[in-house]
PDB file of C-alpha atoms in Angstrom:
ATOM      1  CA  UNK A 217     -85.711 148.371-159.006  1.00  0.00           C
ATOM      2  CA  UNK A 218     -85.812 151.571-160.653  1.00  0.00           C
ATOM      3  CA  UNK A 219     -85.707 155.017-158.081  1.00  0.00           C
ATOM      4  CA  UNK A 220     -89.407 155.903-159.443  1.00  0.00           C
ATOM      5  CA  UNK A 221     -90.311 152.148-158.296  1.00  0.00           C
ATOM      6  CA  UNK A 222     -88.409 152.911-154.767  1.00  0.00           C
ATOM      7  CA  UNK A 223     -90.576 156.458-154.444  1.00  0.00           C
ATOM      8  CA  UNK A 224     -93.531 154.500-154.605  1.00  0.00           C
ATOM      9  CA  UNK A 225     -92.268 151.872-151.703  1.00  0.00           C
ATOM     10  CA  UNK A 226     -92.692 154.587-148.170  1.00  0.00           C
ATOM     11  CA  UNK A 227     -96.316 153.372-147.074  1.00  0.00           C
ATOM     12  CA  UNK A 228     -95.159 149.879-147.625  1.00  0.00           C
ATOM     13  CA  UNK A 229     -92.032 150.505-145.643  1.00  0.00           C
ATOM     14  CA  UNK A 230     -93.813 152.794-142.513  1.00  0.00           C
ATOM     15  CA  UNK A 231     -95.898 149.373-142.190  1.00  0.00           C
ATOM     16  CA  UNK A 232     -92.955 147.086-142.790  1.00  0.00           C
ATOM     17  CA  UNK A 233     -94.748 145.108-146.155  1.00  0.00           C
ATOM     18  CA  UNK A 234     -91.653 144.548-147.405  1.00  0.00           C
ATOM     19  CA  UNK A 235     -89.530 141.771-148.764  1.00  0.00           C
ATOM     20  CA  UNK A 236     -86.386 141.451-147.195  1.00  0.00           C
ATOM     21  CA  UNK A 237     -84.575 142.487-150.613  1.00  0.00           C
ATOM     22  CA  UNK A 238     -86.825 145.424-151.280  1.00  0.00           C
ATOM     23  CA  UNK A 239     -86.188 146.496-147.587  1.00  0.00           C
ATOM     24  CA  UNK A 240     -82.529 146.610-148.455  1.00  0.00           C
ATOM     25  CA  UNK A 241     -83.410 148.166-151.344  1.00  0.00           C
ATOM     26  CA  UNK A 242     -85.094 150.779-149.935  1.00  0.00           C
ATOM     27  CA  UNK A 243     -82.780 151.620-146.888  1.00  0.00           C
ATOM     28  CA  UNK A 244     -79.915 152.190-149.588  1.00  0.00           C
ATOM     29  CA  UNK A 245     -82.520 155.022-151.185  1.00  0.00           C
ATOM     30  CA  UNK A 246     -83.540 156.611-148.114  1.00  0.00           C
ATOM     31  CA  UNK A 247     -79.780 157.237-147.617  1.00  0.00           C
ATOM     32  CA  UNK A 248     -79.667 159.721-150.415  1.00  0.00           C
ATOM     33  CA  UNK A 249     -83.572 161.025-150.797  1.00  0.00           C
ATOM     34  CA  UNK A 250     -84.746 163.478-147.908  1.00  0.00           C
ATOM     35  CA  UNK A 251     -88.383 163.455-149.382  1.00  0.00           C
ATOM     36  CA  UNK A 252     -88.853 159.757-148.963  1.00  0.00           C
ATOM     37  CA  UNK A 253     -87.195 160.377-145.483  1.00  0.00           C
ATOM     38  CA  UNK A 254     -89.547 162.727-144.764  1.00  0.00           C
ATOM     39  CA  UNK A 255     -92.414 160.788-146.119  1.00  0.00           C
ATOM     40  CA  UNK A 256     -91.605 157.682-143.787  1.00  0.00           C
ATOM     41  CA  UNK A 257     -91.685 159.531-140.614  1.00  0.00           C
ATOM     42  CA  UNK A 258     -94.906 161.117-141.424  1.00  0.00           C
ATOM     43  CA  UNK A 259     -96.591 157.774-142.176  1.00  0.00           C
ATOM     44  CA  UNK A 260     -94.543 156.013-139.097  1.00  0.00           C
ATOM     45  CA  UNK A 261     -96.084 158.588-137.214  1.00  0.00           C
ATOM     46  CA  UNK A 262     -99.850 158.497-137.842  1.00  0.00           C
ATOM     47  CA  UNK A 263     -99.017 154.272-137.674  1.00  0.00           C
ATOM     48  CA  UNK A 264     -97.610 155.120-134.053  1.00  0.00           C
ATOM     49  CA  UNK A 265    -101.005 156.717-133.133  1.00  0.00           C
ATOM     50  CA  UNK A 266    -102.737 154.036-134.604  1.00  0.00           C
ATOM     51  CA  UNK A 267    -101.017 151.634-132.427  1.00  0.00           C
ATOM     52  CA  UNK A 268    -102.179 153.120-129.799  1.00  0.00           C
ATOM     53  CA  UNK A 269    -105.585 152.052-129.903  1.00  0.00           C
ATOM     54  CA  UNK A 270    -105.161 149.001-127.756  1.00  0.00           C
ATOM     55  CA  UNK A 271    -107.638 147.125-125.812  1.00  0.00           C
ATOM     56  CA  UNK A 272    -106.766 146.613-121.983  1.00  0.00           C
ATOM     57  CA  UNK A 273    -105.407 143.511-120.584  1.00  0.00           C
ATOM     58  CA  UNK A 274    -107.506 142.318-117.615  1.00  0.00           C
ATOM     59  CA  UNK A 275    -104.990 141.183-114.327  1.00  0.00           C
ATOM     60  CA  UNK A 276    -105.124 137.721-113.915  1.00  0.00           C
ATOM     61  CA  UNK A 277    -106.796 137.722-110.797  1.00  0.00           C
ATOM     62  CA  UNK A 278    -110.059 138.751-112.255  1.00  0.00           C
ATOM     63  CA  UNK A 279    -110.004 135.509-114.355  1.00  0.00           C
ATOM     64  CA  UNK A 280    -109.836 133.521-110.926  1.00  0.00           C
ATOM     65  CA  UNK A 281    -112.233 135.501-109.366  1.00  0.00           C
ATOM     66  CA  UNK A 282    -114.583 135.354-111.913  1.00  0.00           C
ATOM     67  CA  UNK A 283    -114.628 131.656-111.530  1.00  0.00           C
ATOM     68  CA  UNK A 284    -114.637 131.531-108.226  1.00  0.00           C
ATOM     69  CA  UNK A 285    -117.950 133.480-108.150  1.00  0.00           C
ATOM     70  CA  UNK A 286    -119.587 131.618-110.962  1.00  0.00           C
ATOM     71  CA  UNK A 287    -118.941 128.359-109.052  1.00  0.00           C
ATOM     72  CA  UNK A 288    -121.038 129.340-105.992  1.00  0.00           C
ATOM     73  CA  UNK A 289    -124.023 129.632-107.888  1.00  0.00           C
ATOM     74  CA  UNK A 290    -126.356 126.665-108.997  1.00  0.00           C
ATOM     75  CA  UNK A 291    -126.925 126.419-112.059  1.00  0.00           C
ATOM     76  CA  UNK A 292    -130.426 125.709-113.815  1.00  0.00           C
ATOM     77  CA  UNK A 293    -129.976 121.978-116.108  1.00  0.00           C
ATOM     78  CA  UNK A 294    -130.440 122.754-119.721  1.00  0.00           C
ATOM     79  CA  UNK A 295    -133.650 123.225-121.450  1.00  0.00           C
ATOM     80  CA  UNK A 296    -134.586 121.351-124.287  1.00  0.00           C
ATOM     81  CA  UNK A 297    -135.228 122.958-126.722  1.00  0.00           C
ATOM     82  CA  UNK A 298    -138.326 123.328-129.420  1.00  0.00           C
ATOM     83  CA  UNK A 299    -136.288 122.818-132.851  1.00  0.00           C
ATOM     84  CA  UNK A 300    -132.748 121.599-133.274  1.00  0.00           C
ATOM     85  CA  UNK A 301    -130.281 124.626-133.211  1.00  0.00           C
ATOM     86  CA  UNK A 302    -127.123 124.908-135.581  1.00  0.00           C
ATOM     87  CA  UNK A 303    -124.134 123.540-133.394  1.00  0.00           C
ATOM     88  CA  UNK A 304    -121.508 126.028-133.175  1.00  0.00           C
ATOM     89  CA  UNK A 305    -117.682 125.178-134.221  1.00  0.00           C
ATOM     90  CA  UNK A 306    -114.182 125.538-132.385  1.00  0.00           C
ATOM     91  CA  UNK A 307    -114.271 126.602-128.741  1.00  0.00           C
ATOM     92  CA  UNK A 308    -117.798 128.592-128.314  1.00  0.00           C
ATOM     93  CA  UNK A 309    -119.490 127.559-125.142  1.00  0.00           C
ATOM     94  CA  UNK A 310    -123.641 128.330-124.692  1.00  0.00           C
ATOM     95  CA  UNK A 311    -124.514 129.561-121.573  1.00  0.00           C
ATOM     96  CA  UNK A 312    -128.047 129.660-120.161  1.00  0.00           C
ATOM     97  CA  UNK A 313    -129.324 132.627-119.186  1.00  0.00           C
ATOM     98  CA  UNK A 314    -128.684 131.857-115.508  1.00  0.00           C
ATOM     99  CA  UNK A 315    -125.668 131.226-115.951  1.00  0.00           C
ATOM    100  CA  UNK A 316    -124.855 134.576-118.266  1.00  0.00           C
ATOM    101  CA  UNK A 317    -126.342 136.456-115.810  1.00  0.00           C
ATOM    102  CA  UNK A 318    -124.230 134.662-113.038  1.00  0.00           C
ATOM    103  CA  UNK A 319    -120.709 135.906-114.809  1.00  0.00           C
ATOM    104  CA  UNK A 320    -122.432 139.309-115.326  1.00  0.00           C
ATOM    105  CA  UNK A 321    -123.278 139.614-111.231  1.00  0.00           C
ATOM    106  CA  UNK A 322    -119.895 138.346-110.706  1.00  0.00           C
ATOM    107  CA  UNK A 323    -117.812 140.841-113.034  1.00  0.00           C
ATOM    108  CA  UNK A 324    -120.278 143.705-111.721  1.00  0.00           C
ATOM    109  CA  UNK A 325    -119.318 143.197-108.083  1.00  0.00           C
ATOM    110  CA  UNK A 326    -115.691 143.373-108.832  1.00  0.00           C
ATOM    111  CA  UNK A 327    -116.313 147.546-108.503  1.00  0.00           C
ATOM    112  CA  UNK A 328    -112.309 147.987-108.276  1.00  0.00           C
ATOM    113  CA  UNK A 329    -111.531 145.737-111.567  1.00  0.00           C
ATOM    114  CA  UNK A 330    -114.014 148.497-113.161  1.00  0.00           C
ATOM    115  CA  UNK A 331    -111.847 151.276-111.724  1.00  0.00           C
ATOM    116  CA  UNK A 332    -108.739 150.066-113.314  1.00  0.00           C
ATOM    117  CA  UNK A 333    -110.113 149.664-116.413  1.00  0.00           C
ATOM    118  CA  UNK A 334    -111.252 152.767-116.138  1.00  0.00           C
ATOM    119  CA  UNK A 335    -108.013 154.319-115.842  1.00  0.00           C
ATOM    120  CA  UNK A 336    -106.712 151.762-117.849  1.00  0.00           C
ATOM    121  CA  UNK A 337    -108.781 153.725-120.930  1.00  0.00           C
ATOM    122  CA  UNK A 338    -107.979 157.268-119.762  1.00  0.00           C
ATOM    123  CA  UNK A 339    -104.205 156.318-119.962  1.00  0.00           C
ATOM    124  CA  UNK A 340    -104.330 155.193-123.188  1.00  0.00           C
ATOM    125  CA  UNK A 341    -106.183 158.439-124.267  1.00  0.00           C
ATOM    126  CA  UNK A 342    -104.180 160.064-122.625  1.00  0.00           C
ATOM    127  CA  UNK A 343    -101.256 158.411-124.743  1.00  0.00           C
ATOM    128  CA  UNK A 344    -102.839 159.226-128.071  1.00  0.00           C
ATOM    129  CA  UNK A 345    -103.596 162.393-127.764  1.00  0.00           C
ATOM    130  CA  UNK A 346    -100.004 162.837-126.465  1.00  0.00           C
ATOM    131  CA  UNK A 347     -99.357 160.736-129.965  1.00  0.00           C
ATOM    132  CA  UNK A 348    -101.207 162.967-131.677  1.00  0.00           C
ATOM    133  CA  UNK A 349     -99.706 166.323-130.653  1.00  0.00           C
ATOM    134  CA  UNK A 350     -96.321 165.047-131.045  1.00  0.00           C
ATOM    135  CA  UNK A 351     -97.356 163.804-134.738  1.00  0.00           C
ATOM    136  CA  UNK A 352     -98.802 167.501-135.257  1.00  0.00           C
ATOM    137  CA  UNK A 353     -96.009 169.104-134.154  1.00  0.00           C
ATOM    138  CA  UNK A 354     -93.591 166.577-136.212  1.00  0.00           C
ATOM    139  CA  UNK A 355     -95.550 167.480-139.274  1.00  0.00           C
ATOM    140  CA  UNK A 356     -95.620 171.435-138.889  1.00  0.00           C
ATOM    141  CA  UNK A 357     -92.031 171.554-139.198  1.00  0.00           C
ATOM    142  CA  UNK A 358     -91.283 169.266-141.447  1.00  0.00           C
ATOM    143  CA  UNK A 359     -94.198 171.019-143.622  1.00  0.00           C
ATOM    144  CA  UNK A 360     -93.040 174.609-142.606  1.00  0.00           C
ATOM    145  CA  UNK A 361     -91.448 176.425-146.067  1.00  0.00           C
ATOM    146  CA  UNK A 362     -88.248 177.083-144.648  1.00  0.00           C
ATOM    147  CA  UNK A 363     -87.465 174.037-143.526  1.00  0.00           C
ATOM    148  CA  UNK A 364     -83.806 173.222-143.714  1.00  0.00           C
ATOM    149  CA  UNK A 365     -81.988 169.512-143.178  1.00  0.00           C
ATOM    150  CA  UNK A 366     -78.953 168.062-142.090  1.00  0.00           C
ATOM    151  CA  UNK A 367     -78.570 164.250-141.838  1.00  0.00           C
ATOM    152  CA  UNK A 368     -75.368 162.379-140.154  1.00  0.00           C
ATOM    153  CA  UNK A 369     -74.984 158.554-139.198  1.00  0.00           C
ATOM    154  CA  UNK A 370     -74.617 157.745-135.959  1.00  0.00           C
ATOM    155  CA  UNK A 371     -72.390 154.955-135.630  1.00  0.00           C
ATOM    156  CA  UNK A 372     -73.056 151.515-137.775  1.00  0.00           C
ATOM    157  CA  UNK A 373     -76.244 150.862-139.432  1.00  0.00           C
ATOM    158  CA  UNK A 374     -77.688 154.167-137.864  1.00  0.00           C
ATOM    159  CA  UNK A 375     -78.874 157.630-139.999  1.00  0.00           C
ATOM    160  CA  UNK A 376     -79.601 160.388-138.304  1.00  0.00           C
ATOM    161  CA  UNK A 377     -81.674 163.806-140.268  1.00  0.00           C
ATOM    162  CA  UNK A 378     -82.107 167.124-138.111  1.00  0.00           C
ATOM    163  CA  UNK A 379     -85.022 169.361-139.658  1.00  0.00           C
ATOM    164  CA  UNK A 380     -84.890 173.194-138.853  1.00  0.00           C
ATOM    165  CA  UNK A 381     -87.435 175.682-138.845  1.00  0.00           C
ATOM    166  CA  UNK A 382     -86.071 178.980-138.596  1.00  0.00           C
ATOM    167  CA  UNK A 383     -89.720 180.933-138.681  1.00  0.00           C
ATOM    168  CA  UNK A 384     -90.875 178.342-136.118  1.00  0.00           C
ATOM    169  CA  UNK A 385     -87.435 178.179-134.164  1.00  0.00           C
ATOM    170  CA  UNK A 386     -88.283 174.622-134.050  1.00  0.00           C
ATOM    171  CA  UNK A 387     -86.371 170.791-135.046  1.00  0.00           C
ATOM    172  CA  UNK A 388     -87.240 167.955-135.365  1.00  0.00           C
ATOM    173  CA  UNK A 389     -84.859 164.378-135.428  1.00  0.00           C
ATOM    174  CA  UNK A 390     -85.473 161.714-137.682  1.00  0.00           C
ATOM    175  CA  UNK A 391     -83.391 158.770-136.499  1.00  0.00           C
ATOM    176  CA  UNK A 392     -83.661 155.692-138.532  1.00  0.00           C
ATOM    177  CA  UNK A 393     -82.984 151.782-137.313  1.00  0.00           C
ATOM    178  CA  UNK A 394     -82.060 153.577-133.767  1.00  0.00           C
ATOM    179  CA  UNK A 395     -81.183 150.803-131.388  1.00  0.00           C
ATOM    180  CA  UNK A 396     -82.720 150.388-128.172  1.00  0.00           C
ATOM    181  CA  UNK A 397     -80.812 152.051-125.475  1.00  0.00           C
ATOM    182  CA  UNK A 398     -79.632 150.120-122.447  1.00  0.00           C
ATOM    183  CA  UNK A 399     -81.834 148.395-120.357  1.00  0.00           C
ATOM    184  CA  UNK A 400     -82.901 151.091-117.471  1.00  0.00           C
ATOM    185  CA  UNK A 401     -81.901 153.864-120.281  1.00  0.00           C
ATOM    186  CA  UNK A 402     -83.586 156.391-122.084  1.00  0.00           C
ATOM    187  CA  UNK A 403     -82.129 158.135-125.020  1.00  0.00           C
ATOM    188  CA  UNK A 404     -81.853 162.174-123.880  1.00  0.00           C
ATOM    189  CA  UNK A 405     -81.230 164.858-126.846  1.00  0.00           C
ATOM    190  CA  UNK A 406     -79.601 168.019-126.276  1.00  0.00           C
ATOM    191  CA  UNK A 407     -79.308 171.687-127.990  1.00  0.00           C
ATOM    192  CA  UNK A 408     -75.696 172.241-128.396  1.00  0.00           C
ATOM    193  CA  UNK A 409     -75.253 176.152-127.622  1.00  0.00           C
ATOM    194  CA  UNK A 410     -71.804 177.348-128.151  1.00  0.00           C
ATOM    195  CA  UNK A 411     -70.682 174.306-125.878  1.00  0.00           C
ATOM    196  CA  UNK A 412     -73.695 174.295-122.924  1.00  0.00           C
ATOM    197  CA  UNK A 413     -75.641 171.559-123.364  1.00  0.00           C
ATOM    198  CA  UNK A 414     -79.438 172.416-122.732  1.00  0.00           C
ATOM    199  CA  UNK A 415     -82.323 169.629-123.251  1.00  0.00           C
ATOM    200  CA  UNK A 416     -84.175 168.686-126.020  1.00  0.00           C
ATOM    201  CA  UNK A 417     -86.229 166.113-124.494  1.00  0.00           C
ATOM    202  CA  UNK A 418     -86.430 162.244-124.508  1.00  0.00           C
ATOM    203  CA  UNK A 419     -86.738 160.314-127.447  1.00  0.00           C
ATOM    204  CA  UNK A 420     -90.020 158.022-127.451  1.00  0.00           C
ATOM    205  CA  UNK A 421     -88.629 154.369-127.173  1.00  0.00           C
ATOM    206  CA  UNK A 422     -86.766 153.435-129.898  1.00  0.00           C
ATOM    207  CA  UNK A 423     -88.199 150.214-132.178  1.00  0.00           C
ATOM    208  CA  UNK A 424     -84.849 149.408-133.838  1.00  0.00           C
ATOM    209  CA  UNK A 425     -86.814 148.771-137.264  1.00  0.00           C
ATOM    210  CA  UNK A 426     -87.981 151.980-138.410  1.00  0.00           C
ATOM    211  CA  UNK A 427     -87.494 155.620-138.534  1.00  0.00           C
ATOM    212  CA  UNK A 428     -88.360 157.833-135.274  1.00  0.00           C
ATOM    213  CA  UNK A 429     -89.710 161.715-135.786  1.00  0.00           C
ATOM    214  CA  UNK A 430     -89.602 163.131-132.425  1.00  0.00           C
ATOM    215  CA  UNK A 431     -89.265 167.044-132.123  1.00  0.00           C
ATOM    216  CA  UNK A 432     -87.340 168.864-129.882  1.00  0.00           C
ATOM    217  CA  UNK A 433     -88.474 170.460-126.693  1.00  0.00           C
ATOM    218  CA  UNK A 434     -87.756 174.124-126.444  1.00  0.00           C
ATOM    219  CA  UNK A 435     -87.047 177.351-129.119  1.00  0.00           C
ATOM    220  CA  UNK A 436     -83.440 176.489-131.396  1.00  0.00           C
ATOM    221  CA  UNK A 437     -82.341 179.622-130.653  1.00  0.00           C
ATOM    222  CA  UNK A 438     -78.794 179.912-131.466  1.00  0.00           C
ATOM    223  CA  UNK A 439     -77.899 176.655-130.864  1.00  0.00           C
ATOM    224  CA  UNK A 440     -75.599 174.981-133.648  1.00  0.00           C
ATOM    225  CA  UNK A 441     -75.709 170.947-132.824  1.00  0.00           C
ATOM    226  CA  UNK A 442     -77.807 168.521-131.246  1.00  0.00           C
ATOM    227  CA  UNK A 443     -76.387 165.976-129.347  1.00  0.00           C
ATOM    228  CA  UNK A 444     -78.047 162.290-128.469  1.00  0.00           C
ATOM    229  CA  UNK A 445     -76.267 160.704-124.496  1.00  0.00           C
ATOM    230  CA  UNK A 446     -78.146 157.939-122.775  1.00  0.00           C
ATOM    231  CA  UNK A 447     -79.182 158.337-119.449  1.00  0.00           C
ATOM    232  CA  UNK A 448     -81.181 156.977-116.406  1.00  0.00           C
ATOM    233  CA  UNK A 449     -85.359 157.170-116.754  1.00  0.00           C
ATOM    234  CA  UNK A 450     -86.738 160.757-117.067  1.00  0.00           C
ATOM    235  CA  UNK A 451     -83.511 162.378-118.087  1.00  0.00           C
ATOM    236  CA  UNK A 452     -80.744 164.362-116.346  1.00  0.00           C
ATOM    237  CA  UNK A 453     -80.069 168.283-115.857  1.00  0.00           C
ATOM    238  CA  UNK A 454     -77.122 167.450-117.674  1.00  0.00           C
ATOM    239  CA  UNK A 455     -75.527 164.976-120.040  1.00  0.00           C
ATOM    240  CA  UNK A 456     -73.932 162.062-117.824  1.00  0.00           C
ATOM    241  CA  UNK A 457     -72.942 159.953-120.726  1.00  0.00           C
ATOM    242  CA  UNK A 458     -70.855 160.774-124.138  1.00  0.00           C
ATOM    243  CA  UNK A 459     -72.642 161.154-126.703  1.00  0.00           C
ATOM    244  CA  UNK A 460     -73.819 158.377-128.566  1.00  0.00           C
ATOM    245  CA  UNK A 461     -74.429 160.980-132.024  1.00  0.00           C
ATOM    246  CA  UNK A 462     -73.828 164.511-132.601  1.00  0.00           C
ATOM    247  CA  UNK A 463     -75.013 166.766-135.442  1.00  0.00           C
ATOM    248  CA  UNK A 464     -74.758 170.105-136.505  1.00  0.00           C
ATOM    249  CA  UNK A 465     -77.745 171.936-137.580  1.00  0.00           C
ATOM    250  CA  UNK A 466     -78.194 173.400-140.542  1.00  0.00           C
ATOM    251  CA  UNK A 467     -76.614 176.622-141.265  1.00  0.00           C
TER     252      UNK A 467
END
């Protein structure tokens, strides 16, 4: 596969479309091509949003009640009806209209099934617009003229690009095929400022099979590494763990 073929492979890759062999193919050219790097977060980004979109899982006790409820009320025997009607196929049930408007009258009374979902929906809004502001920001710098890069691995099978935006005073990380941290763990980053460690921020939860853009919380200032610990859920004041990566930023 020639490198013009492999340029054309990052949409593909974002949405994991590919072979086995052309994945390996393709992992060996991000290695040496920062614009296809680049290219793969953006488009693993926007698919991250676009995840997001998920419908809500109802608790199983709504199920049960549900039934419950329909089961107290009588229903009406079958009409016959005037001409012959197409039978439907697989699993699709028809319901008389007494008995539709039983389930209806059921669901309706559950008022604090309705309030979860409710909140249910505003979370996951809440999510992608978090998504999408993280995506934005991701973008800007990676977008921003000045941008300068710096890319490390981080132990075995692990790469590891640091984008900096001096007019912005902004970074981002690209990690790609990041493993999952510990169970119980998050992954914290870390400006690295002449030796004081200050935080970055938490990485987003790591997939294992992709490349993560998150950027980093707070001005670069005159920082001159980042650092990547794992620690317990929502972070600590200070790292509690050595570092599981370290990189310097670009000069």
């Amino acid at each position: 596969m020639t490198t013009a073929e492999l340029h054309t492979l990052t949409g593909a890759y974002a949405l994991h479309a590919l072979s086995e062999e052309e994945r390996a193919a393709f992992d060996r050219h991000l290695a040496d091509c920062p614009a296809c790097t680049t290219e793969v977060a953006e488009l693993t980004a926007t698919a991250a949003r676009l995840g997001l979109a998920e419908a809500a899982v109802p608790p199983p006790a709504m199920k049960d009640e549900v039934l419950r409820r329909i089961g107290e009320v009588r229903q009406e025997p079958p009409r016959t009806a005037a001409a012959t009607a197409t039978p439907r196929t697989g699993r699709a049930r028809r319901f008389t209209g007494f008995a539709l408007a039983a389930c209806l009258a059921a669901v309706a009374g559950l008022g604090g099934i309705a309030v979860w979902q409710h909140q249910e929906a505003e979370q996951a809004r809440q999510r992608a617009e978090a998504a999408e502001r993280q995506a934005a920001s991701v973008a800007r710098v990676l977008a921003a003229p000045d941008a300068r890069s710096e890319s490390a691995r981080l132990g075995e099978g692990t790469r590891a690009t640091v984008v900096v935006s001096a007019s912005l005073d902004e970074a981002v990380l690209l990690a790609a095929d990041m493993p999952a941290p510990p169970e119980g763990k998050v992954y914290q980053l870390w400006f690295d400022d002449g030796g004081s460690m200050r935080s970055a921020g938490l990485m987003p939860p790591a997939r294992g099979d992709g490349v993560e853009a998150v950027r980093l919380e707070g001005a670069v200032g005159e920082a001159s590494g980042v650092g990547i610990t794992v620690e317990p859920p929502g972070g600590s004041e200070q790292p509690t763990s050595d570092p599981v990566g370290l990189l310097n930023l670009p000069a």
